[in-house]
Amino acid sequence: MKILKPHIRKIRGRAFEIKGNFVKIAYPIELFELGSVPQLLSSFAGNIFGMKAVKNLRLEDVDFPRIMLDSFRGPEYGIHGIRKLFKVDKRPLTATVPKPKVGMTTEEHCDYALKAWRGGIDFLKCDENLTDQKFNRFENRANGCFKIRDKIEKETGERKGYFINVTAETSEMLARAKLVHDLGGEYVMIDVLTAGFASFQTLREFCHDHKMAIHVHRAMHAMMTRNPKHGMSMLTLAKFVRMVGGDNLHIGTVIGKLVGKKDEVLMLEHELEHQVEPHFRTKEHVLNQNWHNIKPTFAVSSGGLHAALVPQIMKMLGNDIVVQLGGGLAGHPDGVEAGAKSARQAIDATMENISLKEYAKNHIELRNALIKWGKLRPV
Ligand code: CAP
Ligand code: MG
């Protein structure tokens, strides 16, 4: 076999630990272009996954050295900046996706927004596949919703936001983000996997220049992350999202409708929120990432949630989370506004250490949510 020239051989990757089926590899930084996620992924998440020589392969974790971290911005606001911007100190933030996810007209979408915000929800959120379809054009939706947002802020005295989905071809995506900025919007949402990390980085630069935050949806992740033998862990994806600069990222619920075991969801939350503390190591193959100056990302718990599940979510994940309720709000027997109120009431009760059953005695919206979702018998 032809011997590699010394200057090439010098920068080869080296396996430095093999334990059972797990191997840890150190790659010299010279192999990489700083500031480019596509180049990183093409390097260690590329062709090797298709090699005949390996039956299955899963990228479980990656540890970025400081020089690589410093070549990215991280979140513009992160947990503390978002709390300050939206004036919510301690309690979890709330969000809702109008349901059904697609098909509603702009008027219906705006009506949902009005009722959800008036009922106490902090953030409206587009569904991952709602973009600029004929039945609900992006521009009309943005104009309509931000007008309502401004009105409800005056009415309630509470700050309100919108994770509006700008996912599209990159230059079109920037044009949509610009419209949101001009309408006073603070947040945009991107489907990071379907749009790709290159466009996420482009959006991140735009948001830096316009002081905007980014809500990151992980639609399509399960295609890569679900098979425990092959693919990539959600932990690895989450690290890329924090490094590039997602202010929010979905992590799962454990108790809701989508896959994600407790130890994985807790590990994701820890990875998004911690700075230097070592991992609580539920699994041996987790690397200790020191995040240096990269701000913490808000974990989003979403997928089959409703008011009755809120105490469990808060007990498991703490208060530094965004709780998203779509069907669990739209499906409230008394409508969207009552659904929104029930979600806030469940959070308030849990913050005050009052059981939902007790709190429901004089909060009708919560009571009817608990009756609907089987936790309380109608009297
Ligand atoms: C939730 C949701 C979110 C998922 C994404 C949906 O709706 O809007 O996209 O939570 O999954 O389309 O299913 P519901 P994850 O509140 O009505 O369940 O958070 O795991 O990334
Ligand atoms: Mg969705």
mmCIF file with all atom_site columns, N, CA, C and O and ligand atoms in Angstrom, residues 95-99 101 125-129 189 216-219 221 234 249-253 257-259 300-306 324-330, ligand 1:
data_model
loop_
_atom_site.group_PDB
_atom_site.id
_atom_site.type_symbol
_atom_site.label_atom_id
_atom_site.label_alt_id
_atom_site.label_comp_id
_atom_site.label_asym_id
_atom_site.label_entity_id
_atom_site.label_seq_id
_atom_site.pdbx_PDB_ins_code
_atom_site.Cartn_x
_atom_site.Cartn_y
_atom_site.Cartn_z
_atom_site.occupancy
_atom_site.B_iso_or_equiv
_atom_site.pdbx_formal_charge
_atom_site.auth_seq_id
_atom_site.auth_comp_id
_atom_site.auth_asym_id
_atom_site.auth_atom_id
_atom_site.pdbx_PDB_model_num
ATOM   1   N N   . ALA A 1 95  ? -46.198 27.856 24.276 1.00 0.00 ? 95  ALA A N   1
ATOM   2   C CA  . ALA A 1 95  ? -46.375 28.079 22.839 1.00 0.00 ? 95  ALA A CA  1
ATOM   3   C C   . ALA A 1 95  ? -47.510 27.196 22.346 1.00 0.00 ? 95  ALA A C   1
ATOM   4   O O   . ALA A 1 95  ? -47.849 26.200 22.999 1.00 0.00 ? 95  ALA A O   1
ATOM   5   N N   . THR A 1 96  ? -48.101 27.577 21.209 1.00 0.00 ? 96  THR A N   1
ATOM   6   C CA  . THR A 1 96  ? -49.140 26.737 20.622 1.00 0.00 ? 96  THR A CA  1
ATOM   7   C C   . THR A 1 96  ? -49.064 26.776 19.103 1.00 0.00 ? 96  THR A C   1
ATOM   8   O O   . THR A 1 96  ? -48.739 27.807 18.515 1.00 0.00 ? 96  THR A O   1
ATOM   9   N N   . VAL A 1 97  ? -49.311 25.622 18.504 1.00 0.00 ? 97  VAL A N   1
ATOM   10  C CA  . VAL A 1 97  ? -49.376 25.497 17.046 1.00 0.00 ? 97  VAL A CA  1
ATOM   11  C C   . VAL A 1 97  ? -50.843 25.388 16.665 1.00 0.00 ? 97  VAL A C   1
ATOM   12  O O   . VAL A 1 97  ? -51.526 24.496 17.166 1.00 0.00 ? 97  VAL A O   1
ATOM   13  N N   . PRO A 1 98  ? -51.367 26.287 15.826 1.00 0.00 ? 98  PRO A N   1
ATOM   14  C CA  . PRO A 1 98  ? -52.752 26.124 15.394 1.00 0.00 ? 98  PRO A CA  1
ATOM   15  C C   . PRO A 1 98  ? -52.956 24.763 14.724 1.00 0.00 ? 98  PRO A C   1
ATOM   16  O O   . PRO A 1 98  ? -52.156 24.365 13.887 1.00 0.00 ? 98  PRO A O   1
ATOM   17  N N   . LYS A 1 99  ? -53.980 24.044 15.109 1.00 0.00 ? 99  LYS A N   1
ATOM   18  C CA  . LYS A 1 99  ? -54.290 22.723 14.552 1.00 0.00 ? 99  LYS A CA  1
ATOM   19  C C   . LYS A 1 99  ? -55.691 22.748 13.946 1.00 0.00 ? 99  LYS A C   1
ATOM   20  O O   . LYS A 1 99  ? -56.547 23.415 14.547 1.00 0.00 ? 99  LYS A O   1
ATOM   21  N N   . LYS A 1 101 ? -52.705 21.242 11.368 1.00 0.00 ? 101 LYS A N   1
ATOM   22  C CA  . LYS A 1 101 ? -51.435 21.868 11.033 1.00 0.00 ? 101 LYS A CA  1
ATOM   23  C C   . LYS A 1 101 ? -51.459 22.615 9.690  1.00 0.00 ? 101 LYS A C   1
ATOM   24  O O   . LYS A 1 101 ? -50.796 23.636 9.538  1.00 0.00 ? 101 LYS A O   1
ATOM   25  N N   . LYS A 1 125 ? -46.908 29.474 17.122 1.00 0.00 ? 125 LYS A N   1
ATOM   26  C CA  . LYS A 1 125 ? -45.859 28.785 16.353 1.00 0.00 ? 125 LYS A CA  1
ATOM   27  C C   . LYS A 1 125 ? -46.484 28.200 15.091 1.00 0.00 ? 125 LYS A C   1
ATOM   28  O O   . LYS A 1 125 ? -47.570 27.628 15.167 1.00 0.00 ? 125 LYS A O   1
ATOM   29  N N   . CYS A 1 126 ? -45.804 28.359 13.952 1.00 0.00 ? 126 CYS A N   1
ATOM   30  C CA  . CYS A 1 126 ? -46.306 27.701 12.740 1.00 0.00 ? 126 CYS A CA  1
ATOM   31  C C   . CYS A 1 126 ? -45.977 26.210 12.837 1.00 0.00 ? 126 CYS A C   1
ATOM   32  O O   . CYS A 1 126 ? -45.003 25.829 13.489 1.00 0.00 ? 126 CYS A O   1
ATOM   33  N N   . ASP A 1 127 ? -46.736 25.385 12.150 1.00 0.00 ? 127 ASP A N   1
ATOM   34  C CA  . ASP A 1 127 ? -46.377 23.979 12.109 1.00 0.00 ? 127 ASP A CA  1
ATOM   35  C C   . ASP A 1 127 ? -45.206 23.821 11.128 1.00 0.00 ? 127 ASP A C   1
ATOM   36  O O   . ASP A 1 127 ? -44.964 24.702 10.296 1.00 0.00 ? 127 ASP A O   1
ATOM   37  N N   . GLU A 1 128 ? -44.491 22.716 11.232 1.00 0.00 ? 128 GLU A N   1
ATOM   38  C CA  . GLU A 1 128 ? -43.261 22.545 10.453 1.00 0.00 ? 128 GLU A CA  1
ATOM   39  C C   . GLU A 1 128 ? -43.526 22.542 8.956  1.00 0.00 ? 128 GLU A C   1
ATOM   40  O O   . GLU A 1 128 ? -42.640 22.885 8.154  1.00 0.00 ? 128 GLU A O   1
ATOM   41  N N   . ASN A 1 129 ? -44.729 22.178 8.537  1.00 0.00 ? 129 ASN A N   1
ATOM   42  C CA  . ASN A 1 129 ? -44.992 22.139 7.084  1.00 0.00 ? 129 ASN A CA  1
ATOM   43  C C   . ASN A 1 129 ? -45.929 23.249 6.627  1.00 0.00 ? 129 ASN A C   1
ATOM   44  O O   . ASN A 1 129 ? -46.468 23.180 5.525  1.00 0.00 ? 129 ASN A O   1
ATOM   45  N N   . MET A 1 189 ? -38.695 30.810 12.709 1.00 0.00 ? 189 MET A N   1
ATOM   46  C CA  . MET A 1 189 ? -38.549 29.370 12.921 1.00 0.00 ? 189 MET A CA  1
ATOM   47  C C   . MET A 1 189 ? -37.971 28.740 11.664 1.00 0.00 ? 189 MET A C   1
ATOM   48  O O   . MET A 1 189 ? -38.306 29.139 10.553 1.00 0.00 ? 189 MET A O   1
ATOM   49  N N   . VAL A 1 216 ? -35.803 26.461 16.498 1.00 0.00 ? 216 VAL A N   1
ATOM   50  C CA  . VAL A 1 216 ? -35.383 25.378 15.605 1.00 0.00 ? 216 VAL A CA  1
ATOM   51  C C   . VAL A 1 216 ? -36.290 24.164 15.755 1.00 0.00 ? 216 VAL A C   1
ATOM   52  O O   . VAL A 1 216 ? -36.434 23.620 16.860 1.00 0.00 ? 216 VAL A O   1
ATOM   53  N N   . HIS A 1 217 ? -36.923 23.791 14.629 1.00 0.00 ? 217 HIS A N   1
ATOM   54  C CA  . HIS A 1 217 ? -37.738 22.581 14.599 1.00 0.00 ? 217 HIS A CA  1
ATOM   55  C C   . HIS A 1 217 ? -36.877 21.467 14.005 1.00 0.00 ? 217 HIS A C   1
ATOM   56  O O   . HIS A 1 217 ? -36.052 21.718 13.135 1.00 0.00 ? 217 HIS A O   1
ATOM   57  N N   . ARG A 1 218 ? -37.069 20.236 14.479 1.00 0.00 ? 218 ARG A N   1
ATOM   58  C CA  . ARG A 1 218 ? -36.202 19.133 14.035 1.00 0.00 ? 218 ARG A CA  1
ATOM   59  C C   . ARG A 1 218 ? -36.936 18.125 13.154 1.00 0.00 ? 218 ARG A C   1
ATOM   60  O O   . ARG A 1 218 ? -36.555 16.941 13.091 1.00 0.00 ? 218 ARG A O   1
ATOM   61  N N   . ALA A 1 219 ? -37.983 18.595 12.443 1.00 0.00 ? 219 ALA A N   1
ATOM   62  C CA  . ALA A 1 219 ? -38.719 17.685 11.561 1.00 0.00 ? 219 ALA A CA  1
ATOM   63  C C   . ALA A 1 219 ? -37.734 16.869 10.712 1.00 0.00 ? 219 ALA A C   1
ATOM   64  O O   . ALA A 1 219 ? -36.742 17.402 10.234 1.00 0.00 ? 219 ALA A O   1
ATOM   65  N N   . HIS A 1 221 ? -35.893 14.462 11.960 1.00 0.00 ? 221 HIS A N   1
ATOM   66  C CA  . HIS A 1 221 ? -34.791 13.923 12.777 1.00 0.00 ? 221 HIS A CA  1
ATOM   67  C C   . HIS A 1 221 ? -34.931 12.425 13.011 1.00 0.00 ? 221 HIS A C   1
ATOM   68  O O   . HIS A 1 221 ? -33.939 11.682 13.001 1.00 0.00 ? 221 HIS A O   1
ATOM   69  N N   . MET A 1 234 ? -29.714 12.199 18.519 1.00 0.00 ? 234 MET A N   1
ATOM   70  C CA  . MET A 1 234 ? -30.294 13.544 18.614 1.00 0.00 ? 234 MET A CA  1
ATOM   71  C C   . MET A 1 234 ? -29.371 14.441 19.415 1.00 0.00 ? 234 MET A C   1
ATOM   72  O O   . MET A 1 234 ? -29.293 15.642 19.184 1.00 0.00 ? 234 MET A O   1
ATOM   73  N N   . LEU A 1 249 ? -34.839 24.720 20.838 1.00 0.00 ? 249 LEU A N   1
ATOM   74  C CA  . LEU A 1 249 ? -34.789 23.451 20.098 1.00 0.00 ? 249 LEU A CA  1
ATOM   75  C C   . LEU A 1 249 ? -35.695 22.420 20.757 1.00 0.00 ? 249 LEU A C   1
ATOM   76  O O   . LEU A 1 249 ? -35.704 22.286 21.986 1.00 0.00 ? 249 LEU A O   1
ATOM   77  N N   . HIS A 1 250 ? -36.462 21.707 19.940 1.00 0.00 ? 250 HIS A N   1
ATOM   78  C CA  . HIS A 1 250 ? -37.341 20.647 20.437 1.00 0.00 ? 250 HIS A CA  1
ATOM   79  C C   . HIS A 1 250 ? -36.516 19.481 20.986 1.00 0.00 ? 250 HIS A C   1
ATOM   80  O O   . HIS A 1 250 ? -35.564 19.054 20.348 1.00 0.00 ? 250 HIS A O   1
ATOM   81  N N   . ILE A 1 251 ? -36.907 18.967 22.165 1.00 0.00 ? 251 ILE A N   1
ATOM   82  C CA  . ILE A 1 251 ? -36.163 17.850 22.761 1.00 0.00 ? 251 ILE A CA  1
ATOM   83  C C   . ILE A 1 251 ? -37.043 16.640 23.056 1.00 0.00 ? 251 ILE A C   1
ATOM   84  O O   . ILE A 1 251 ? -36.533 15.572 23.386 1.00 0.00 ? 251 ILE A O   1
ATOM   85  N N   . GLY A 1 252 ? -38.378 16.810 22.976 1.00 0.00 ? 252 GLY A N   1
ATOM   86  C CA  . GLY A 1 252 ? -39.251 15.676 23.281 1.00 0.00 ? 252 GLY A CA  1
ATOM   87  C C   . GLY A 1 252 ? -39.967 15.858 24.608 1.00 0.00 ? 252 GLY A C   1
ATOM   88  O O   . GLY A 1 252 ? -39.736 16.815 25.332 1.00 0.00 ? 252 GLY A O   1
ATOM   89  N N   . THR A 1 253 ? -40.821 14.867 24.948 1.00 0.00 ? 253 THR A N   1
ATOM   90  C CA  . THR A 1 253 ? -41.658 14.958 26.141 1.00 0.00 ? 253 THR A CA  1
ATOM   91  C C   . THR A 1 253 ? -41.578 13.704 27.012 1.00 0.00 ? 253 THR A C   1
ATOM   92  O O   . THR A 1 253 ? -42.014 13.738 28.154 1.00 0.00 ? 253 THR A O   1
ATOM   93  N N   . LYS A 1 257 ? -46.699 12.006 22.539 1.00 0.00 ? 257 LYS A N   1
ATOM   94  C CA  . LYS A 1 257 ? -47.011 11.094 21.417 1.00 0.00 ? 257 LYS A CA  1
ATOM   95  C C   . LYS A 1 257 ? -45.788 10.659 20.629 1.00 0.00 ? 257 LYS A C   1
ATOM   96  O O   . LYS A 1 257 ? -45.884 9.728  19.821 1.00 0.00 ? 257 LYS A O   1
ATOM   97  N N   . LEU A 1 258 ? -44.613 11.312 20.832 1.00 0.00 ? 258 LEU A N   1
ATOM   98  C CA  . LEU A 1 258 ? -43.458 11.004 19.975 1.00 0.00 ? 258 LEU A CA  1
ATOM   99  C C   . LEU A 1 258 ? -42.366 10.275 20.751 1.00 0.00 ? 258 LEU A C   1
ATOM   100 O O   . LEU A 1 258 ? -42.269 10.382 21.974 1.00 0.00 ? 258 LEU A O   1
ATOM   101 N N   . VAL A 1 259 ? -41.522 9.515  20.039 1.00 0.00 ? 259 VAL A N   1
ATOM   102 C CA  . VAL A 1 259 ? -40.473 8.732  20.688 1.00 0.00 ? 259 VAL A CA  1
ATOM   103 C C   . VAL A 1 259 ? -39.458 9.640  21.372 1.00 0.00 ? 259 VAL A C   1
ATOM   104 O O   . VAL A 1 259 ? -39.319 10.795 21.033 1.00 0.00 ? 259 VAL A O   1
ATOM   105 N N   . VAL A 1 300 ? -37.445 22.842 24.130 1.00 0.00 ? 300 VAL A N   1
ATOM   106 C CA  . VAL A 1 300 ? -38.867 22.903 23.829 1.00 0.00 ? 300 VAL A CA  1
ATOM   107 C C   . VAL A 1 300 ? -39.458 21.507 24.007 1.00 0.00 ? 300 VAL A C   1
ATOM   108 O O   . VAL A 1 300 ? -38.974 20.553 23.395 1.00 0.00 ? 300 VAL A O   1
ATOM   109 N N   . SER A 1 301 ? -40.483 21.397 24.853 1.00 0.00 ? 301 SER A N   1
ATOM   110 C CA  . SER A 1 301 ? -41.151 20.115 25.050 1.00 0.00 ? 301 SER A CA  1
ATOM   111 C C   . SER A 1 301 ? -42.503 20.177 24.346 1.00 0.00 ? 301 SER A C   1
ATOM   112 O O   . SER A 1 301 ? -43.328 21.044 24.661 1.00 0.00 ? 301 SER A O   1
ATOM   113 N N   . SER A 1 302 ? -42.688 19.298 23.386 1.00 0.00 ? 302 SER A N   1
ATOM   114 C CA  . SER A 1 302 ? -43.842 19.413 22.485 1.00 0.00 ? 302 SER A CA  1
ATOM   115 C C   . SER A 1 302 ? -44.198 18.039 21.931 1.00 0.00 ? 302 SER A C   1
ATOM   116 O O   . SER A 1 302 ? -43.331 17.207 21.748 1.00 0.00 ? 302 SER A O   1
ATOM   117 N N   . GLY A 1 303 ? -45.505 17.831 21.647 1.00 0.00 ? 303 GLY A N   1
ATOM   118 C CA  . GLY A 1 303 ? -45.897 16.571 21.016 1.00 0.00 ? 303 GLY A CA  1
ATOM   119 C C   . GLY A 1 303 ? -46.869 15.791 21.882 1.00 0.00 ? 303 GLY A C   1
ATOM   120 O O   . GLY A 1 303 ? -46.485 15.015 22.746 1.00 0.00 ? 303 GLY A O   1
ATOM   121 N N   . GLY A 1 304 ? -48.187 16.084 21.698 1.00 0.00 ? 304 GLY A N   1
ATOM   122 C CA  . GLY A 1 304 ? -49.197 15.350 22.451 1.00 0.00 ? 304 GLY A CA  1
ATOM   123 C C   . GLY A 1 304 ? -49.409 15.873 23.859 1.00 0.00 ? 304 GLY A C   1
ATOM   124 O O   . GLY A 1 304 ? -49.947 15.177 24.713 1.00 0.00 ? 304 GLY A O   1
ATOM   125 N N   . LEU A 1 305 ? -48.989 17.118 24.130 1.00 0.00 ? 305 LEU A N   1
ATOM   126 C CA  . LEU A 1 305 ? -49.156 17.664 25.479 1.00 0.00 ? 305 LEU A CA  1
ATOM   127 C C   . LEU A 1 305 ? -50.472 18.398 25.632 1.00 0.00 ? 305 LEU A C   1
ATOM   128 O O   . LEU A 1 305 ? -51.000 18.975 24.672 1.00 0.00 ? 305 LEU A O   1
ATOM   129 N N   . HIS A 1 306 ? -50.996 18.369 26.860 1.00 0.00 ? 306 HIS A N   1
ATOM   130 C CA  . HIS A 1 306 ? -52.178 19.136 27.230 1.00 0.00 ? 306 HIS A CA  1
ATOM   131 C C   . HIS A 1 306 ? -52.040 19.480 28.712 1.00 0.00 ? 306 HIS A C   1
ATOM   132 O O   . HIS A 1 306 ? -51.135 18.982 29.392 1.00 0.00 ? 306 HIS A O   1
ATOM   133 N N   . GLN A 1 324 ? -45.003 23.386 24.499 1.00 0.00 ? 324 GLN A N   1
ATOM   134 C CA  . GLN A 1 324 ? -45.833 23.630 23.318 1.00 0.00 ? 324 GLN A CA  1
ATOM   135 C C   . GLN A 1 324 ? -47.049 22.711 23.337 1.00 0.00 ? 324 GLN A C   1
ATOM   136 O O   . GLN A 1 324 ? -46.918 21.500 23.524 1.00 0.00 ? 324 GLN A O   1
ATOM   137 N N   . LEU A 1 325 ? -48.228 23.295 23.193 1.00 0.00 ? 325 LEU A N   1
ATOM   138 C CA  . LEU A 1 325 ? -49.468 22.514 23.172 1.00 0.00 ? 325 LEU A CA  1
ATOM   139 C C   . LEU A 1 325 ? -50.236 22.883 21.906 1.00 0.00 ? 325 LEU A C   1
ATOM   140 O O   . LEU A 1 325 ? -50.633 24.021 21.755 1.00 0.00 ? 325 LEU A O   1
ATOM   141 N N   . GLY A 1 326 ? -50.394 21.918 21.004 1.00 0.00 ? 326 GLY A N   1
ATOM   142 C CA  . GLY A 1 326 ? -51.133 22.178 19.773 1.00 0.00 ? 326 GLY A CA  1
ATOM   143 C C   . GLY A 1 326 ? -52.523 21.587 19.902 1.00 0.00 ? 326 GLY A C   1
ATOM   144 O O   . GLY A 1 326 ? -53.469 22.238 20.362 1.00 0.00 ? 326 GLY A O   1
ATOM   145 N N   . GLY A 1 327 ? -52.630 20.295 19.579 1.00 0.00 ? 327 GLY A N   1
ATOM   146 C CA  . GLY A 1 327 ? -53.922 19.605 19.721 1.00 0.00 ? 327 GLY A CA  1
ATOM   147 C C   . GLY A 1 327 ? -54.432 19.664 21.148 1.00 0.00 ? 327 GLY A C   1
ATOM   148 O O   . GLY A 1 327 ? -55.636 19.733 21.395 1.00 0.00 ? 327 GLY A O   1
ATOM   149 N N   . GLY A 1 328 ? -53.505 19.696 22.114 1.00 0.00 ? 328 GLY A N   1
ATOM   150 C CA  . GLY A 1 328 ? -53.880 19.727 23.528 1.00 0.00 ? 328 GLY A CA  1
ATOM   151 C C   . GLY A 1 328 ? -54.429 21.077 23.954 1.00 0.00 ? 328 GLY A C   1
ATOM   152 O O   . GLY A 1 328 ? -54.769 21.271 25.126 1.00 0.00 ? 328 GLY A O   1
ATOM   153 N N   . LEU A 1 329 ? -54.471 22.020 23.060 1.00 0.00 ? 329 LEU A N   1
ATOM   154 C CA  . LEU A 1 329 ? -55.078 23.326 23.317 1.00 0.00 ? 329 LEU A CA  1
ATOM   155 C C   . LEU A 1 329 ? -56.271 23.520 22.393 1.00 0.00 ? 329 LEU A C   1
ATOM   156 O O   . LEU A 1 329 ? -57.386 23.804 22.819 1.00 0.00 ? 329 LEU A O   1
ATOM   157 N N   . ALA A 1 330 ? -56.017 23.236 21.068 1.00 0.00 ? 330 ALA A N   1
ATOM   158 C CA  . ALA A 1 330 ? -57.101 23.393 20.082 1.00 0.00 ? 330 ALA A CA  1
ATOM   159 C C   . ALA A 1 330 ? -58.248 22.454 20.403 1.00 0.00 ? 330 ALA A C   1
ATOM   160 O O   . ALA A 1 330 ? -59.404 22.752 20.125 1.00 0.00 ? 330 ALA A O   1
HETATM 161 C C1  . CAP B 2 .   ? -46.915 18.988 17.939 1.00 0.00 ? 1   CAP B C1  1
HETATM 162 C C2  . CAP B 2 .   ? -46.263 19.219 16.595 1.00 0.00 ? 1   CAP B C2  1
HETATM 163 C C3  . CAP B 2 .   ? -44.722 19.280 16.663 1.00 0.00 ? 1   CAP B C3  1
HETATM 164 C C4  . CAP B 2 .   ? -44.043 18.104 17.274 1.00 0.00 ? 1   CAP B C4  1
HETATM 165 C C5  . CAP B 2 .   ? -42.597 17.954 16.799 1.00 0.00 ? 1   CAP B C5  1
HETATM 166 C C6  . CAP B 2 .   ? -46.665 18.140 15.607 1.00 0.00 ? 1   CAP B C6  1
HETATM 167 O O1  . CAP B 2 .   ? -48.302 19.052 17.823 1.00 0.00 ? 1   CAP B O1  1
HETATM 168 O O2  . CAP B 2 .   ? -46.692 20.445 16.055 1.00 0.00 ? 1   CAP B O2  1
HETATM 169 O O3  . CAP B 2 .   ? -44.304 19.452 15.333 1.00 0.00 ? 1   CAP B O3  1
HETATM 170 O O4  . CAP B 2 .   ? -44.050 18.214 18.652 1.00 0.00 ? 1   CAP B O4  1
HETATM 171 O O5  . CAP B 2 .   ? -41.968 16.875 17.415 1.00 0.00 ? 1   CAP B O5  1
HETATM 172 O O6  . CAP B 2 .   ? -46.807 18.499 14.420 1.00 0.00 ? 1   CAP B O6  1
HETATM 173 O O7  . CAP B 2 .   ? -46.800 16.986 15.952 1.00 0.00 ? 1   CAP B O7  1
HETATM 174 P P1  . CAP B 2 .   ? -49.230 18.646 19.063 1.00 0.00 ? 1   CAP B P1  1
HETATM 175 P P2  . CAP B 2 .   ? -40.733 17.083 18.424 1.00 0.00 ? 1   CAP B P2  1
HETATM 176 O O8  . CAP B 2 .   ? -48.968 19.585 20.196 1.00 0.00 ? 1   CAP B O8  1
HETATM 177 O O9  . CAP B 2 .   ? -50.620 18.790 18.552 1.00 0.00 ? 1   CAP B O9  1
HETATM 178 O O10 . CAP B 2 .   ? -48.914 17.249 19.447 1.00 0.00 ? 1   CAP B O10 1
HETATM 179 O O11 . CAP B 2 .   ? -41.211 18.119 19.391 1.00 0.00 ? 1   CAP B O11 1
HETATM 180 O O12 . CAP B 2 .   ? -40.524 15.753 19.028 1.00 0.00 ? 1   CAP B O12 1
HETATM 181 O O13 . CAP B 2 .   ? -39.599 17.532 17.598 1.00 0.00 ? 1   CAP B O13 1
#
